[in-house]
Amino acid sequence: MNFPIFICSVLLLLFKLIKSDDKSTSDCGCSSTSRSKLESGRNNMGPEDTLRPSGPVGHDKTDDGDYHGRTNQMVVIEGSTFTMGTDKPFLVADGEGPAREVTVDTFWLDVHEVSNAEFKIFVDATGYVTEAEKFGNSFVLEAFISDKVKEKIDQAVAAAPWWLPVNKTDWRHPYGPDTSIDDIMDHPVVHVSWNDAVAYCTWASKRLPTEAEWEMACRSGKRERLFPWGNNEMPRGEHRMNIWHGAFPGANTADDGFIKTASVTSYPAQTKHGVKNMVGNVWEWVSDWWKVRHSRESLQNPQGPPSGTDKVKKGGSYMCIKEHCYRYRCAARSQNTPDSSASNLGFRCAANSLPDYLAKSSSPEEQIPIASREEL
């Protein structure tokens, strides 16, 4: 081989590896929304970075103005062996590879992400207080915060200054204390920590899915595909998910119909099982502790490491865009500390078997589990 050509090839390979491992060029900062990563003082976004929506924005209400009914239904995901991870990682540092054979037993999975309406039923029944409410703040994208609220903020996330901690922000006030969920009860609940998600799932006689279960359901029986339906982000020119369109973090054109979260019932089902919004909309907590080194060894029902610092989240969110956060793929993954919360972080539940109250229910009122405050 010609030696200069060989050197150039090696340098090109190294450049690609470094670029794929460099989160500063491919990260929306979602994994930085931990309470320990704040810095005092910040530079406000300039006028050119203000949110500039252009396109339809909807809440998926019915014709009579009411929101959709209960969305706590589950579907069975038949056990099988599938290829988890990938040998063609886009983000090497995230531990997307290597591809390995994993067997998962049959389980049940929520059709929808947990909505504000469903979470309210839980809170009303138990008196539960989320960690964001206890801490007194949570993280919101700067573009979604009113100027009045923004004036009082003097901290930001060092690695992603567009993320700001906003006082009195929680699941009831998703974009600051002057916002509410009154018109978005059918949207996914956000500002819920991993611990909050576990509390809800326990109350509902469910649990969080493992990362392997989540990814198997996402892959929907397909091999080596980016999304549940294939490799084309917009098959036949149709939007299949809620992600960012435009220049991040300043302008979301809402080409897919939404600037922020979308209803949990939005878009066609993404998987063959009828599951909706597995990729896009909001990040979803899974049960596993975070690690980035995986072996090619075949595994059965992997649970992740026994301990750790961060928990895994999957699916990406409405803030993801290929140039900054190409994590709305089945193999993609990210992480946060278990007490973290943000305006693009939610969850859905899984179960080993269908809870009795869902199996026997014939009306929405019968779809509510019985749990006392002392049980949580």
mmCIF file of C-alpha atoms in Angstrom:
data_model
loop_
_atom_site.group_PDB
_atom_site.id
_atom_site.type_symbol
_atom_site.label_atom_id
_atom_site.label_comp_id
_atom_site.label_asym_id
_atom_site.label_seq_id
_atom_site.Cartn_x
_atom_site.Cartn_y
_atom_site.Cartn_z
ATOM 1 C CA MET A 1 0.000 0.000 0.000
ATOM 2 C CA ASN A 2 1.162 3.514 -0.785
ATOM 3 C CA PHE A 3 2.362 4.852 2.601
ATOM 4 C CA PRO A 4 0.950 8.430 2.298
ATOM 5 C CA ILE A 5 -2.451 7.007 1.313
ATOM 6 C CA PHE A 6 -2.312 4.634 4.283
ATOM 7 C CA ILE A 7 -1.554 7.512 6.678
ATOM 8 C CA CYS A 8 -4.398 9.585 5.232
ATOM 9 C CA SER A 9 -6.812 6.660 5.648
ATOM 10 C CA VAL A 10 -5.813 6.199 9.288
ATOM 11 C CA LEU A 11 -6.189 9.913 10.015
ATOM 12 C CA LEU A 12 -9.624 9.954 8.360
ATOM 13 C CA LEU A 13 -10.746 6.979 10.470
ATOM 14 C CA LEU A 14 -9.514 8.655 13.652
ATOM 15 C CA PHE A 15 -11.342 11.851 12.741
ATOM 16 C CA LYS A 16 -14.606 9.940 12.272
ATOM 17 C CA LEU A 17 -14.205 8.163 15.593
ATOM 18 C CA ILE A 18 -13.422 11.383 17.442
ATOM 19 C CA LYS A 19 -16.355 13.151 15.820
ATOM 20 C CA SER A 20 -18.768 10.347 16.694
ATOM 21 C CA ASP A 21 -17.473 10.383 20.263
ATOM 22 C CA ASP A 22 -17.701 14.153 20.656
ATOM 23 C CA LYS A 23 -20.950 14.960 22.432
ATOM 24 C CA SER A 24 -20.414 18.686 22.032
ATOM 25 C CA THR A 25 -21.269 18.385 18.342
ATOM 26 C CA SER A 26 -24.037 15.804 18.687
ATOM 27 C CA ASP A 27 -25.788 16.455 21.968
ATOM 28 C CA CYS A 28 -28.816 18.506 22.997
ATOM 29 C CA GLY A 29 -27.564 18.305 26.587
ATOM 30 C CA CYS A 30 -30.407 16.114 27.858
ATOM 31 C CA SER A 31 -28.002 13.931 29.846
ATOM 32 C CA SER A 32 -26.662 17.085 31.517
ATOM 33 C CA THR A 33 -29.935 17.995 33.220
ATOM 34 C CA SER A 34 -28.729 16.690 36.577
ATOM 35 C CA ARG A 35 -28.876 18.886 39.655
ATOM 36 C CA SER A 36 -25.106 18.617 40.152
ATOM 37 C CA LYS A 37 -24.232 20.107 36.751
ATOM 38 C CA LEU A 38 -25.375 23.689 37.210
ATOM 39 C CA GLU A 39 -23.197 26.784 36.955
ATOM 40 C CA SER A 40 -24.012 30.275 38.165
ATOM 41 C CA GLY A 41 -24.273 33.071 35.648
ATOM 42 C CA ARG A 42 -25.469 32.596 32.095
ATOM 43 C CA ASN A 43 -25.787 34.359 28.753
ATOM 44 C CA ASN A 44 -29.341 34.759 27.532
ATOM 45 C CA MET A 45 -30.150 33.662 24.016
ATOM 46 C CA GLY A 46 -30.072 36.531 21.587
ATOM 47 C CA PRO A 47 -33.026 37.761 19.523
ATOM 48 C CA GLU A 48 -31.945 35.558 16.663
ATOM 49 C CA ASP A 49 -32.365 32.488 18.870
ATOM 50 C CA THR A 50 -35.926 33.070 20.027
ATOM 51 C CA LEU A 51 -38.459 30.398 19.230
ATOM 52 C CA ARG A 52 -39.971 30.903 15.797
ATOM 53 C CA PRO A 53 -42.780 28.398 15.263
ATOM 54 C CA SER A 54 -44.348 28.089 11.864
ATOM 55 C CA GLY A 55 -46.815 25.322 11.338
ATOM 56 C CA PRO A 56 -49.879 23.688 12.886
ATOM 57 C CA VAL A 57 -49.833 22.998 16.608
ATOM 58 C CA GLY A 58 -52.463 20.702 18.103
ATOM 59 C CA HIS A 59 -53.630 18.990 21.275
ATOM 60 C CA ASP A 60 -55.673 16.137 19.721
ATOM 61 C CA LYS A 61 -58.964 17.055 21.366
ATOM 62 C CA THR A 62 -62.189 15.384 20.303
ATOM 63 C CA ASP A 63 -64.868 17.336 18.457
ATOM 64 C CA ASP A 64 -66.754 18.146 21.651
ATOM 65 C CA GLY A 65 -63.653 19.641 23.262
ATOM 66 C CA ASP A 66 -62.961 16.784 25.657
ATOM 67 C CA TYR A 67 -59.686 14.915 25.794
ATOM 68 C CA HIS A 68 -59.386 11.275 24.859
ATOM 69 C CA GLY A 69 -60.367 8.695 27.456
ATOM 70 C CA ARG A 70 -58.125 6.461 29.505
ATOM 71 C CA THR A 71 -54.725 5.698 27.990
ATOM 72 C CA ASN A 72 -53.376 3.100 30.428
ATOM 73 C CA GLN A 73 -53.991 0.143 28.105
ATOM 74 C CA MET A 74 -51.282 -2.472 27.611
ATOM 75 C CA VAL A 75 -50.322 -4.872 24.823
ATOM 76 C CA VAL A 76 -48.494 -8.171 25.031
ATOM 77 C CA ILE A 77 -44.973 -8.322 23.575
ATOM 78 C CA GLU A 78 -44.201 -11.932 22.737
ATOM 79 C CA GLY A 79 -40.850 -13.196 23.975
ATOM 80 C CA SER A 80 -38.133 -13.704 21.397
ATOM 81 C CA THR A 81 -34.438 -13.454 20.654
ATOM 82 C CA PHE A 82 -33.302 -10.264 18.960
ATOM 83 C CA THR A 83 -30.165 -8.283 18.195
ATOM 84 C CA MET A 84 -29.699 -5.543 20.781
ATOM 85 C CA GLY A 85 -27.369 -2.619 20.125
ATOM 86 C CA THR A 86 -25.535 -2.039 16.865
ATOM 87 C CA ASP A 87 -22.170 -2.507 15.210
ATOM 88 C CA LYS A 88 -22.718 0.807 13.422
ATOM 89 C CA PRO A 89 -23.054 3.224 16.349
ATOM 90 C CA PHE A 90 -23.685 6.891 15.670
ATOM 91 C CA LEU A 91 -22.668 7.848 19.207
ATOM 92 C CA VAL A 92 -19.858 5.568 20.370
ATOM 93 C CA ALA A 93 -19.577 7.191 23.793
ATOM 94 C CA ASP A 94 -23.187 6.256 24.577
ATOM 95 C CA GLY A 95 -22.430 2.544 24.472
ATOM 96 C CA GLU A 96 -24.696 1.800 21.517
ATOM 97 C CA GLY A 97 -22.551 -1.180 20.541
ATOM 98 C CA PRO A 98 -21.711 -3.888 20.048
ATOM 99 C CA ALA A 99 -24.593 -5.820 18.542
ATOM 100 C CA ARG A 100 -25.372 -8.821 20.735
ATOM 101 C CA GLU A 101 -27.978 -11.573 20.884
ATOM 102 C CA VAL A 102 -30.496 -11.106 23.668
ATOM 103 C CA THR A 103 -33.486 -13.246 24.620
ATOM 104 C CA VAL A 104 -36.440 -11.624 26.399
ATOM 105 C CA ASP A 105 -39.453 -13.393 27.868
ATOM 106 C CA THR A 106 -43.010 -12.368 27.064
ATOM 107 C CA PHE A 107 -44.136 -9.205 28.855
ATOM 108 C CA TRP A 108 -46.769 -6.477 28.680
ATOM 109 C CA LEU A 109 -46.080 -2.862 27.708
ATOM 110 C CA ASP A 110 -48.116 0.335 27.869
ATOM 111 C CA VAL A 111 -49.468 1.340 24.473
ATOM 112 C CA HIS A 112 -48.943 4.992 25.386
ATOM 113 C CA GLU A 113 -46.567 7.077 27.419
ATOM 114 C CA VAL A 114 -48.062 7.957 30.798
ATOM 115 C CA SER A 115 -50.146 11.091 30.290
ATOM 116 C CA ASN A 116 -50.804 14.054 32.541
ATOM 117 C CA ALA A 117 -54.341 12.762 33.009
ATOM 118 C CA GLU A 118 -53.167 9.305 34.081
ATOM 119 C CA PHE A 119 -50.536 10.732 36.417
ATOM 120 C CA LYS A 120 -53.142 13.024 37.991
ATOM 121 C CA ILE A 121 -55.293 9.993 38.817
ATOM 122 C CA PHE A 122 -52.278 8.526 40.630
ATOM 123 C CA VAL A 123 -51.558 11.741 42.539
ATOM 124 C CA ASP A 124 -55.207 12.257 43.462
ATOM 125 C CA ALA A 125 -55.428 8.689 44.768
ATOM 126 C CA THR A 126 -52.202 8.696 46.772
ATOM 127 C CA GLY A 127 -51.173 12.265 47.549
ATOM 128 C CA TYR A 128 -47.807 11.589 45.931
ATOM 129 C CA VAL A 129 -45.360 14.506 45.677
ATOM 130 C CA THR A 130 -42.770 14.382 42.900
ATOM 131 C CA GLU A 131 -39.084 15.042 43.429
ATOM 132 C CA ALA A 132 -39.241 18.183 41.291
ATOM 133 C CA GLU A 133 -41.857 19.520 43.705
ATOM 134 C CA LYS A 134 -39.681 18.613 46.684
ATOM 135 C CA PHE A 135 -36.554 20.181 45.178
ATOM 136 C CA GLY A 136 -38.553 23.210 44.113
ATOM 137 C CA ASN A 137 -37.296 23.336 40.533
ATOM 138 C CA SER A 138 -36.736 21.421 37.316
ATOM 139 C CA PHE A 139 -35.112 21.896 33.900
ATOM 140 C CA VAL A 140 -36.741 23.623 30.923
ATOM 141 C CA LEU A 141 -35.445 24.652 27.507
ATOM 142 C CA GLU A 142 -34.798 28.410 27.611
ATOM 143 C CA ALA A 143 -36.863 29.069 24.476
ATOM 144 C CA PHE A 144 -40.000 27.862 26.251
ATOM 145 C CA ILE A 145 -39.642 30.053 29.356
ATOM 146 C CA SER A 146 -41.423 33.399 29.573
ATOM 147 C CA ASP A 147 -39.258 36.536 29.777
ATOM 148 C CA LYS A 148 -40.699 37.371 33.188
ATOM 149 C CA VAL A 149 -39.619 34.029 34.651
ATOM 150 C CA LYS A 150 -36.309 34.053 32.788
ATOM 151 C CA GLU A 151 -35.253 37.329 34.396
ATOM 152 C CA LYS A 152 -35.034 35.618 37.781
ATOM 153 C CA ILE A 153 -32.764 32.747 36.675
ATOM 154 C CA ASP A 154 -29.014 33.041 37.245
ATOM 155 C CA GLN A 155 -27.946 29.417 36.714
ATOM 156 C CA ALA A 156 -27.586 27.181 33.677
ATOM 157 C CA VAL A 157 -26.244 23.770 32.717
ATOM 158 C CA ALA A 158 -22.539 24.222 31.972
ATOM 159 C CA ALA A 159 -22.470 21.768 29.071
ATOM 160 C CA ALA A 160 -25.788 22.955 27.629
ATOM 161 C CA PRO A 161 -26.619 26.565 28.576
ATOM 162 C CA TRP A 162 -30.014 26.381 26.835
ATOM 163 C CA TRP A 163 -31.192 24.194 29.739
ATOM 164 C CA LEU A 164 -32.256 26.301 32.721
ATOM 165 C CA PRO A 165 -33.394 25.277 36.214
ATOM 166 C CA VAL A 166 -36.743 26.983 36.797
ATOM 167 C CA ASN A 167 -38.212 27.396 40.272
ATOM 168 C CA LYS A 168 -41.738 26.106 40.916
ATOM 169 C CA THR A 169 -41.622 24.031 37.743
ATOM 170 C CA ASP A 170 -43.044 20.523 37.948
ATOM 171 C CA TRP A 171 -45.448 18.172 36.185
ATOM 172 C CA ARG A 172 -48.355 20.570 36.739
ATOM 173 C CA HIS A 173 -46.308 23.557 35.491
ATOM 174 C CA PRO A 174 -44.173 22.089 32.684
ATOM 175 C CA TYR A 175 -42.598 25.270 31.261
ATOM 176 C CA GLY A 176 -42.449 27.459 34.339
ATOM 177 C CA PRO A 177 -44.695 28.520 37.242
ATOM 178 C CA ASP A 178 -46.833 30.610 34.868
ATOM 179 C CA THR A 179 -47.774 27.573 32.725
ATOM 180 C CA SER A 180 -50.215 24.720 33.301
ATOM 181 C CA ILE A 181 -51.361 21.390 31.882
ATOM 182 C CA ASP A 182 -55.025 22.345 31.590
ATOM 183 C CA ASP A 183 -54.956 22.128 27.793
ATOM 184 C CA ILE A 184 -52.520 19.233 27.516
ATOM 185 C CA MET A 185 -53.937 16.577 29.813
ATOM 186 C CA ASP A 186 -53.514 14.031 26.993
ATOM 187 C CA HIS A 187 -49.808 14.852 26.608
ATOM 188 C CA PRO A 188 -47.084 12.848 28.374
ATOM 189 C CA VAL A 189 -46.357 13.788 31.953
ATOM 190 C CA VAL A 190 -42.898 15.374 32.279
ATOM 191 C CA HIS A 191 -40.657 16.527 35.120
ATOM 192 C CA VAL A 192 -40.872 13.042 36.597
ATOM 193 C CA SER A 193 -37.705 11.484 37.972
ATOM 194 C CA TRP A 194 -36.833 7.802 37.730
ATOM 195 C CA ASN A 195 -37.950 7.460 41.342
ATOM 196 C CA ASP A 196 -41.298 9.119 40.528
ATOM 197 C CA ALA A 197 -41.795 6.764 37.590
ATOM 198 C CA VAL A 198 -41.132 3.721 39.784
ATOM 199 C CA ALA A 199 -43.652 4.990 42.345
ATOM 200 C CA TYR A 200 -46.355 5.365 39.679
ATOM 201 C CA CYS A 201 -45.661 1.968 38.109
ATOM 202 C CA THR A 202 -45.738 0.278 41.523
ATOM 203 C CA TRP A 203 -49.101 1.883 42.320
ATOM 204 C CA ALA A 204 -50.429 0.728 38.936
ATOM 205 C CA SER A 205 -49.279 -2.890 39.588
ATOM 206 C CA LYS A 206 -46.726 -2.434 36.834
ATOM 207 C CA ARG A 207 -42.992 -1.698 36.614
ATOM 208 C CA LEU A 208 -40.528 0.072 34.372
ATOM 209 C CA PRO A 209 -39.380 -1.955 31.350
ATOM 210 C CA THR A 210 -35.792 -3.113 31.194
ATOM 211 C CA GLU A 211 -33.658 -1.583 28.471
ATOM 212 C CA ALA A 212 -33.702 -4.931 26.641
ATOM 213 C CA GLU A 213 -37.507 -5.143 26.794
ATOM 214 C CA TRP A 214 -37.867 -1.568 25.621
ATOM 215 C CA GLU A 215 -35.480 -2.062 22.698
ATOM 216 C CA MET A 216 -37.034 -5.363 21.633
ATOM 217 C CA ALA A 217 -40.458 -3.726 21.516
ATOM 218 C CA CYS A 218 -39.015 -0.758 19.620
ATOM 219 C CA ARG A 219 -37.370 -2.958 17.005
ATOM 220 C CA SER A 220 -40.744 -4.563 16.295
ATOM 221 C CA GLY A 221 -39.239 -7.742 14.858
ATOM 222 C CA LYS A 222 -36.959 -5.928 12.413
ATOM 223 C CA ARG A 223 -33.178 -6.367 12.186
ATOM 224 C CA GLU A 224 -30.602 -3.638 11.727
ATOM 225 C CA ARG A 225 -33.144 -0.861 11.329
ATOM 226 C CA LEU A 226 -32.935 2.636 12.814
ATOM 227 C CA PHE A 227 -36.600 3.120 13.684
ATOM 228 C CA PRO A 228 -39.449 0.774 14.599
ATOM 229 C CA TRP A 229 -40.810 0.957 11.043
ATOM 230 C CA GLY A 230 -37.505 0.887 9.108
ATOM 231 C CA ASN A 231 -34.692 3.226 8.088
ATOM 232 C CA ASN A 232 -36.675 6.015 6.437
ATOM 233 C CA GLU A 233 -37.365 8.798 8.917
ATOM 234 C CA MET A 234 -40.411 9.934 6.937
ATOM 235 C CA PRO A 235 -41.802 7.041 4.889
ATOM 236 C CA ARG A 236 -43.906 8.326 1.977
ATOM 237 C CA GLY A 237 -43.235 11.822 3.290
ATOM 238 C CA GLU A 238 -45.307 11.203 6.438
ATOM 239 C CA HIS A 239 -44.264 12.232 9.928
ATOM 240 C CA ARG A 240 -44.136 9.251 12.277
ATOM 241 C CA MET A 241 -42.783 10.967 15.395
ATOM 242 C CA ASN A 242 -42.432 14.241 17.259
ATOM 243 C CA ILE A 243 -38.862 15.565 16.974
ATOM 244 C CA TRP A 244 -37.214 18.947 16.442
ATOM 245 C CA HIS A 245 -37.342 20.559 13.008
ATOM 246 C CA GLY A 246 -35.239 23.635 12.308
ATOM 247 C CA ALA A 247 -32.180 25.148 13.976
ATOM 248 C CA PHE A 248 -31.715 23.851 17.510
ATOM 249 C CA PRO A 249 -32.127 25.257 20.130
ATOM 250 C CA GLY A 250 -33.686 28.421 18.769
ATOM 251 C CA ALA A 251 -36.234 27.580 16.105
ATOM 252 C CA ASN A 252 -38.632 24.653 15.840
ATOM 253 C CA THR A 253 -40.687 24.918 12.663
ATOM 254 C CA ALA A 254 -43.195 22.354 13.991
ATOM 255 C CA ASP A 255 -43.312 20.589 10.626
ATOM 256 C CA ASP A 256 -44.568 17.495 12.431
ATOM 257 C CA GLY A 257 -47.421 19.419 14.049
ATOM 258 C CA PHE A 258 -45.931 20.128 17.470
ATOM 259 C CA ILE A 259 -43.430 22.542 18.991
ATOM 260 C CA LYS A 260 -43.265 20.818 22.357
ATOM 261 C CA THR A 261 -44.878 17.559 23.452
ATOM 262 C CA ALA A 262 -47.587 15.853 21.432
ATOM 263 C CA SER A 263 -50.592 13.916 22.690
ATOM 264 C CA VAL A 264 -49.721 10.367 23.704
ATOM 265 C CA THR A 265 -52.214 9.226 21.055
ATOM 266 C CA SER A 266 -50.624 11.221 18.227
ATOM 267 C CA TYR A 267 -49.253 9.654 15.042
ATOM 268 C CA PRO A 268 -49.870 6.140 13.755
ATOM 269 C CA ALA A 269 -48.681 3.250 15.895
ATOM 270 C CA GLN A 270 -44.929 2.892 15.490
ATOM 271 C CA THR A 271 -44.644 -0.855 16.104
ATOM 272 C CA LYS A 272 -46.408 -3.989 14.927
ATOM 273 C CA HIS A 273 -47.817 -4.342 18.447
ATOM 274 C CA GLY A 274 -49.613 -0.994 18.200
ATOM 275 C CA VAL A 275 -47.291 0.914 20.573
ATOM 276 C CA LYS A 276 -47.228 4.679 20.045
ATOM 277 C CA ASN A 277 -44.464 7.285 20.388
ATOM 278 C CA MET A 278 -41.662 4.934 21.409
ATOM 279 C CA VAL A 279 -39.257 7.218 19.587
ATOM 280 C CA GLY A 280 -39.646 10.974 19.783
ATOM 281 C CA ASN A 281 -42.025 12.998 21.978
ATOM 282 C CA VAL A 282 -40.388 12.410 25.399
ATOM 283 C CA TRP A 283 -37.491 10.392 26.731
ATOM 284 C CA GLU A 284 -38.619 7.282 28.595
ATOM 285 C CA TRP A 285 -37.012 5.946 31.748
ATOM 286 C CA VAL A 286 -36.131 2.250 31.864
ATOM 287 C CA SER A 287 -35.105 0.234 34.901
ATOM 288 C CA ASP A 288 -31.403 -0.365 34.127
ATOM 289 C CA TRP A 289 -28.411 1.358 35.641
ATOM 290 C CA TRP A 290 -26.207 2.996 33.012
ATOM 291 C CA LYS A 291 -23.067 1.438 31.589
ATOM 292 C CA VAL A 292 -21.321 1.894 28.244
ATOM 293 C CA ARG A 293 -19.222 -1.265 27.948
ATOM 294 C CA HIS A 294 -21.098 -4.316 26.714
ATOM 295 C CA SER A 295 -19.849 -7.746 25.679
ATOM 296 C CA ARG A 296 -21.051 -9.733 22.678
ATOM 297 C CA GLU A 297 -22.079 -12.558 24.985
ATOM 298 C CA SER A 298 -25.624 -13.813 24.486
ATOM 299 C CA LEU A 299 -27.889 -12.882 27.382
ATOM 300 C CA GLN A 300 -31.337 -13.839 28.627
ATOM 301 C CA ASN A 301 -33.547 -11.227 30.286
ATOM 302 C CA PRO A 302 -30.655 -8.862 31.118
ATOM 303 C CA GLN A 303 -31.359 -6.452 33.968
ATOM 304 C CA GLY A 304 -28.324 -4.193 33.580
ATOM 305 C CA PRO A 305 -25.598 -3.674 36.194
ATOM 306 C CA PRO A 306 -26.481 -4.182 39.881
ATOM 307 C CA SER A 307 -25.674 -0.593 40.798
ATOM 308 C CA GLY A 308 -24.557 2.699 39.322
ATOM 309 C CA THR A 309 -24.884 6.462 39.319
ATOM 310 C CA ASP A 310 -27.230 7.108 36.400
ATOM 311 C CA LYS A 311 -30.298 5.381 35.004
ATOM 312 C CA VAL A 312 -30.892 4.663 31.311
ATOM 313 C CA LYS A 313 -33.487 6.498 29.255
ATOM 314 C CA LYS A 314 -34.541 5.594 25.719
ATOM 315 C CA GLY A 315 -36.397 6.949 22.699
ATOM 316 C CA GLY A 316 -35.260 10.544 22.353
ATOM 317 C CA SER A 317 -37.674 13.469 22.539
ATOM 318 C CA TYR A 318 -39.264 16.417 20.762
ATOM 319 C CA MET A 319 -35.934 18.221 21.308
ATOM 320 C CA CYS A 320 -33.928 15.700 19.291
ATOM 321 C CA ILE A 321 -32.574 16.551 15.869
ATOM 322 C CA LYS A 322 -30.089 14.520 13.843
ATOM 323 C CA GLU A 323 -27.385 17.188 13.915
ATOM 324 C CA HIS A 324 -27.424 17.575 17.709
ATOM 325 C CA CYS A 325 -29.079 14.574 19.315
ATOM 326 C CA TYR A 326 -29.587 11.651 16.952
ATOM 327 C CA ARG A 327 -31.010 9.542 19.736
ATOM 328 C CA TYR A 328 -34.510 8.896 18.452
ATOM 329 C CA ARG A 329 -33.339 5.488 17.188
ATOM 330 C CA CYS A 330 -34.069 2.096 18.745
ATOM 331 C CA ALA A 331 -30.374 1.459 19.547
ATOM 332 C CA ALA A 332 -29.776 4.969 20.906
ATOM 333 C CA ARG A 333 -29.620 5.606 24.629
ATOM 334 C CA SER A 334 -28.791 8.269 27.184
ATOM 335 C CA GLN A 335 -28.783 8.680 30.947
ATOM 336 C CA ASN A 336 -29.603 10.836 33.971
ATOM 337 C CA THR A 337 -29.369 10.526 37.720
ATOM 338 C CA PRO A 338 -32.471 8.908 39.284
ATOM 339 C CA ASP A 339 -33.579 12.225 40.834
ATOM 340 C CA SER A 340 -33.308 14.192 37.568
ATOM 341 C CA SER A 341 -36.313 15.710 35.833
ATOM 342 C CA ALA A 342 -36.853 17.855 32.763
ATOM 343 C CA SER A 343 -39.510 19.127 30.373
ATOM 344 C CA ASN A 344 -38.786 16.336 27.865
ATOM 345 C CA LEU A 345 -38.482 13.367 30.224
ATOM 346 C CA GLY A 346 -41.335 10.931 30.878
ATOM 347 C CA PHE A 347 -41.963 7.180 30.929
ATOM 348 C CA ARG A 348 -44.224 4.236 30.152
ATOM 349 C CA CYS A 349 -44.761 1.080 32.213
ATOM 350 C CA ALA A 350 -44.355 -2.644 31.645
ATOM 351 C CA ALA A 351 -45.580 -5.739 33.504
ATOM 352 C CA ASN A 352 -44.945 -9.467 33.628
ATOM 353 C CA SER A 353 -48.684 -10.037 33.209
ATOM 354 C CA LEU A 354 -51.690 -7.835 32.598
ATOM 355 C CA PRO A 355 -52.843 -6.314 35.923
ATOM 356 C CA ASP A 356 -56.173 -7.728 37.099
ATOM 357 C CA TYR A 357 -57.954 -4.366 37.096
ATOM 358 C CA LEU A 358 -57.134 -3.932 33.388
ATOM 359 C CA ALA A 359 -58.028 -7.512 32.497
ATOM 360 C CA LYS A 360 -61.421 -7.263 34.210
ATOM 361 C CA SER A 361 -62.271 -3.623 33.562
ATOM 362 C CA SER A 362 -65.290 -2.673 31.476
ATOM 363 C CA SER A 363 -65.322 1.062 32.215
ATOM 364 C CA PRO A 364 -62.721 3.807 32.805
ATOM 365 C CA GLU A 365 -63.619 3.913 36.500
ATOM 366 C CA GLU A 366 -62.655 0.242 36.860
ATOM 367 C CA GLN A 367 -59.228 0.909 35.340
ATOM 368 C CA ILE A 368 -57.953 2.532 38.546
ATOM 369 C CA PRO A 369 -55.804 0.383 40.861
ATOM 370 C CA ILE A 370 -56.388 0.436 44.607
ATOM 371 C CA ALA A 371 -53.386 1.574 46.654
ATOM 372 C CA SER A 372 -53.142 3.476 49.887
ATOM 373 C CA ARG A 373 -50.622 6.195 50.666
ATOM 374 C CA GLU A 374 -48.931 3.878 53.149
ATOM 375 C CA GLU A 375 -48.176 1.370 50.365
ATOM 376 C CA LEU A 376 -46.016 3.861 48.425
#
